[in-house]
Amino acid sequence: MVRLAELCFRIGELVLCLISFSVMAADKTQGWSGDSFDRYKEYRYCLSVNVIGFAYSAFQAYDLGYYMGTGKHVIRHHLRWHFNFFTDQALSYLLISASSSAATRVDDWQSNWGKDEFTVMATASIAMSFLAFVAFAASSVISGYNFCNRESI
């Protein structure tokens, strides 16, 4: 049951990070303002962390699916439990940091110039990033459980 829950959270992380970085990368406006996400370091930070989270969760979902099918992990190393727990924790903290810094930029933009299509897309991307944080936080709890009970798993 724990493996199935872990797989569901990994797939959720993968989808949410994919949506978040796809929306942020597409956040460019035409016309005289010509705004783009790459002009703001907060948005670039959010995009970068979501790309890393996507890649990590894709590999973890693949590894978990492979394990559920064959009973073996793709990488069989005695420090795998440590790596999973540490990386889940680190990505959780990075996602909440990136999301909150990007949300601060959107709030500043809207208070100075009002709401427009650029900020709406950035807000949607940030919302997905916050949801990805929740999924990574849940995976951190599961990987902590797996780390503490690795002899019985």
PDB file of C-alpha atoms in Angstrom, residues 10-145:
ATOM      1  CA  ARG A  10       5.558  10.582  -7.735  1.00  0.00           C
ATOM      2  CA  ILE A  11       3.231  10.745 -10.722  1.00  0.00           C
ATOM      3  CA  GLY A  12       1.520  13.755  -9.165  1.00  0.00           C
ATOM      4  CA  GLU A  13       4.886  15.482  -8.721  1.00  0.00           C
ATOM      5  CA  LEU A  14       5.812  14.718 -12.311  1.00  0.00           C
ATOM      6  CA  VAL A  15       2.555  16.114 -13.731  1.00  0.00           C
ATOM      7  CA  LEU A  16       2.475  19.205 -11.504  1.00  0.00           C
ATOM      8  CA  CYS A  17       6.102  20.134 -12.197  1.00  0.00           C
ATOM      9  CA  LEU A  18       5.539  19.593 -15.922  1.00  0.00           C
ATOM     10  CA  ILE A  19       2.492  21.863 -15.939  1.00  0.00           C
ATOM     11  CA  SER A  20       4.249  24.482 -13.829  1.00  0.00           C
ATOM     12  CA  PHE A  21       7.370  24.798 -15.934  1.00  0.00           C
ATOM     13  CA  SER A  22       5.432  24.530 -19.212  1.00  0.00           C
ATOM     14  CA  VAL A  23       3.106  27.388 -18.270  1.00  0.00           C
ATOM     15  CA  MET A  24       6.009  29.500 -16.975  1.00  0.00           C
ATOM     16  CA  ALA A  25       8.066  28.889 -20.121  1.00  0.00           C
ATOM     17  CA  ALA A  26       5.100  29.915 -22.279  1.00  0.00           C
ATOM     18  CA  ASP A  27       4.575  33.105 -20.253  1.00  0.00           C
ATOM     19  CA  LYS A  28       5.557  35.728 -22.799  1.00  0.00           C
ATOM     20  CA  THR A  29       3.526  38.712 -23.937  1.00  0.00           C
ATOM     21  CA  GLN A  30       3.559  40.396 -27.315  1.00  0.00           C
ATOM     22  CA  GLY A  31       3.450  44.090 -27.978  1.00  0.00           C
ATOM     23  CA  TRP A  32       5.238  47.101 -26.609  1.00  0.00           C
ATOM     24  CA  SER A  33       5.883  45.652 -23.148  1.00  0.00           C
ATOM     25  CA  GLY A  34       7.294  42.369 -24.478  1.00  0.00           C
ATOM     26  CA  ASP A  35       7.472  40.779 -21.028  1.00  0.00           C
ATOM     27  CA  SER A  36       8.815  37.322 -20.582  1.00  0.00           C
ATOM     28  CA  PHE A  37       9.492  35.086 -17.619  1.00  0.00           C
ATOM     29  CA  ASP A  38      13.231  35.140 -18.394  1.00  0.00           C
ATOM     30  CA  ARG A  39      13.495  38.835 -17.540  1.00  0.00           C
ATOM     31  CA  TYR A  40      12.820  38.087 -13.856  1.00  0.00           C
ATOM     32  CA  LYS A  41      15.123  35.998 -11.713  1.00  0.00           C
ATOM     33  CA  GLU A  42      12.262  34.824  -9.457  1.00  0.00           C
ATOM     34  CA  TYR A  43      10.466  33.285 -12.423  1.00  0.00           C
ATOM     35  CA  ARG A  44      13.664  31.709 -13.760  1.00  0.00           C
ATOM     36  CA  TYR A  45      14.310  30.238 -10.297  1.00  0.00           C
ATOM     37  CA  CYS A  46      10.799  28.793 -10.181  1.00  0.00           C
ATOM     38  CA  LEU A  47      11.161  27.349 -13.689  1.00  0.00           C
ATOM     39  CA  SER A  48      14.568  25.813 -12.916  1.00  0.00           C
ATOM     40  CA  VAL A  49      13.439  24.133  -9.707  1.00  0.00           C
ATOM     41  CA  ASN A  50      10.363  22.724 -11.438  1.00  0.00           C
ATOM     42  CA  VAL A  51      12.490  21.297 -14.259  1.00  0.00           C
ATOM     43  CA  ILE A  52      14.755  19.616 -11.700  1.00  0.00           C
ATOM     44  CA  GLY A  53      11.722  18.348  -9.771  1.00  0.00           C
ATOM     45  CA  PHE A  54      10.213  16.983 -12.992  1.00  0.00           C
ATOM     46  CA  ALA A  55      13.378  15.098 -13.933  1.00  0.00           C
ATOM     47  CA  TYR A  56      13.831  13.683 -10.432  1.00  0.00           C
ATOM     48  CA  SER A  57      10.202  12.601 -10.051  1.00  0.00           C
ATOM     49  CA  ALA A  58      10.213  11.043 -13.537  1.00  0.00           C
ATOM     50  CA  PHE A  59      13.193   8.881 -12.615  1.00  0.00           C
ATOM     51  CA  GLN A  60      11.705   8.001  -9.219  1.00  0.00           C
ATOM     52  CA  ALA A  61       8.353   7.062 -10.781  1.00  0.00           C
ATOM     53  CA  TYR A  62      10.155   4.904 -13.355  1.00  0.00           C
ATOM     54  CA  ASP A  63      12.250   3.240 -10.639  1.00  0.00           C
ATOM     55  CA  LEU A  64       9.206   2.570  -8.488  1.00  0.00           C
ATOM     56  CA  GLY A  65       7.214   1.164 -11.417  1.00  0.00           C
ATOM     57  CA  TYR A  66      10.177  -1.025 -12.350  1.00  0.00           C
ATOM     58  CA  TYR A  67      10.424  -2.223  -8.734  1.00  0.00           C
ATOM     59  CA  MET A  68       6.718  -3.018  -8.559  1.00  0.00           C
ATOM     60  CA  GLY A  69       6.997  -5.018 -11.785  1.00  0.00           C
ATOM     61  CA  THR A  70      10.265  -6.880 -11.232  1.00  0.00           C
ATOM     62  CA  GLY A  71      11.035  -6.642  -7.520  1.00  0.00           C
ATOM     63  CA  LYS A  72      14.360  -4.920  -8.267  1.00  0.00           C
ATOM     64  CA  HIS A  73      15.360  -1.273  -8.290  1.00  0.00           C
ATOM     65  CA  VAL A  74      17.044   0.284 -11.311  1.00  0.00           C
ATOM     66  CA  ILE A  75      19.952   1.421  -9.131  1.00  0.00           C
ATOM     67  CA  ARG A  76      20.725  -0.960  -6.288  1.00  0.00           C
ATOM     68  CA  HIS A  77      22.985   0.878  -3.869  1.00  0.00           C
ATOM     69  CA  HIS A  78      23.055   0.847  -0.084  1.00  0.00           C
ATOM     70  CA  LEU A  79      22.818   4.673   0.050  1.00  0.00           C
ATOM     71  CA  ARG A  80      19.669   4.808  -2.097  1.00  0.00           C
ATOM     72  CA  TRP A  81      17.432   5.306   0.952  1.00  0.00           C
ATOM     73  CA  HIS A  82      19.593   8.201   2.117  1.00  0.00           C
ATOM     74  CA  PHE A  83      19.593   9.769  -1.353  1.00  0.00           C
ATOM     75  CA  ASN A  84      15.801   9.497  -1.734  1.00  0.00           C
ATOM     76  CA  PHE A  85      15.119  11.011   1.673  1.00  0.00           C
ATOM     77  CA  PHE A  86      17.648  13.831   1.265  1.00  0.00           C
ATOM     78  CA  THR A  87      16.592  14.712  -2.282  1.00  0.00           C
ATOM     79  CA  ASP A  88      12.875  14.687  -1.440  1.00  0.00           C
ATOM     80  CA  GLN A  89      13.578  17.042   1.458  1.00  0.00           C
ATOM     81  CA  ALA A  90      15.819  19.328  -0.601  1.00  0.00           C
ATOM     82  CA  LEU A  91      13.370  19.567  -3.502  1.00  0.00           C
ATOM     83  CA  SER A  92      10.503  20.281  -1.116  1.00  0.00           C
ATOM     84  CA  TYR A  93      12.391  23.208   0.354  1.00  0.00           C
ATOM     85  CA  LEU A  94      13.519  24.440  -3.059  1.00  0.00           C
ATOM     86  CA  LEU A  95       9.972  24.295  -4.435  1.00  0.00           C
ATOM     87  CA  ILE A  96       8.462  26.258  -1.559  1.00  0.00           C
ATOM     88  CA  SER A  97      11.289  28.792  -1.794  1.00  0.00           C
ATOM     89  CA  ALA A  98      10.955  29.217  -5.556  1.00  0.00           C
ATOM     90  CA  SER A  99       7.180  29.379  -5.419  1.00  0.00           C
ATOM     91  CA  SER A 100       7.110  31.978  -2.675  1.00  0.00           C
ATOM     92  CA  SER A 101       9.705  34.183  -4.368  1.00  0.00           C
ATOM     93  CA  ALA A 102       7.801  34.059  -7.661  1.00  0.00           C
ATOM     94  CA  ALA A 103       4.520  34.764  -5.849  1.00  0.00           C
ATOM     95  CA  THR A 104       6.117  37.836  -4.291  1.00  0.00           C
ATOM     96  CA  ARG A 105       7.097  39.080  -7.763  1.00  0.00           C
ATOM     97  CA  VAL A 106       3.522  38.596  -9.037  1.00  0.00           C
ATOM     98  CA  ASP A 107       2.110  40.442  -6.040  1.00  0.00           C
ATOM     99  CA  ASP A 108       4.544  43.314  -6.572  1.00  0.00           C
ATOM    100  CA  TRP A 109       3.682  43.441 -10.285  1.00  0.00           C
ATOM    101  CA  GLN A 110      -0.071  43.461  -9.647  1.00  0.00           C
ATOM    102  CA  SER A 111       0.118  46.121  -6.939  1.00  0.00           C
ATOM    103  CA  ASN A 112       2.134  48.430  -9.219  1.00  0.00           C
ATOM    104  CA  TRP A 113       0.625  47.831 -12.678  1.00  0.00           C
ATOM    105  CA  GLY A 114      -2.479  45.728 -12.207  1.00  0.00           C
ATOM    106  CA  LYS A 115      -3.453  42.282 -13.387  1.00  0.00           C
ATOM    107  CA  ASP A 116      -2.844  41.182 -16.970  1.00  0.00           C
ATOM    108  CA  GLU A 117      -2.379  37.980 -18.978  1.00  0.00           C
ATOM    109  CA  PHE A 118       1.298  37.786 -18.017  1.00  0.00           C
ATOM    110  CA  THR A 119       0.576  37.738 -14.283  1.00  0.00           C
ATOM    111  CA  VAL A 120      -2.364  35.353 -14.690  1.00  0.00           C
ATOM    112  CA  MET A 121      -0.126  32.776 -16.376  1.00  0.00           C
ATOM    113  CA  ALA A 122       2.604  33.292 -13.779  1.00  0.00           C
ATOM    114  CA  THR A 123       0.039  32.817 -11.007  1.00  0.00           C
ATOM    115  CA  ALA A 124      -1.178  29.555 -12.580  1.00  0.00           C
ATOM    116  CA  SER A 125       2.399  28.287 -12.822  1.00  0.00           C
ATOM    117  CA  ILE A 126       3.101  29.243  -9.208  1.00  0.00           C
ATOM    118  CA  ALA A 127      -0.082  27.514  -8.024  1.00  0.00           C
ATOM    119  CA  MET A 128       1.033  24.289  -9.719  1.00  0.00           C
ATOM    120  CA  SER A 129       4.457  24.703  -8.138  1.00  0.00           C
ATOM    121  CA  PHE A 130       2.883  25.021  -4.679  1.00  0.00           C
ATOM    122  CA  LEU A 131       0.865  21.855  -5.324  1.00  0.00           C
ATOM    123  CA  ALA A 132       4.047  20.095  -6.440  1.00  0.00           C
ATOM    124  CA  PHE A 133       5.562  21.138  -3.108  1.00  0.00           C
ATOM    125  CA  VAL A 134       2.694  19.409  -1.291  1.00  0.00           C
ATOM    126  CA  ALA A 135       3.295  16.231  -3.290  1.00  0.00           C
ATOM    127  CA  PHE A 136       7.050  16.366  -2.591  1.00  0.00           C
ATOM    128  CA  ALA A 137       6.361  16.942   1.105  1.00  0.00           C
ATOM    129  CA  ALA A 138       4.173  13.829   1.168  1.00  0.00           C
ATOM    130  CA  SER A 139       6.886  11.893  -0.671  1.00  0.00           C
ATOM    131  CA  SER A 140       9.369  13.113   1.946  1.00  0.00           C
ATOM    132  CA  VAL A 141       7.230  11.566   4.662  1.00  0.00           C
ATOM    133  CA  ILE A 142       7.033   8.296   2.733  1.00  0.00           C
ATOM    134  CA  SER A 143      10.770   8.247   1.963  1.00  0.00           C
ATOM    135  CA  GLY A 144      11.428   8.970   5.654  1.00  0.00           C
ATOM    136  CA  TYR A 145       9.266   5.983   6.526  1.00  0.00           C
TER     137      TYR A 145
END
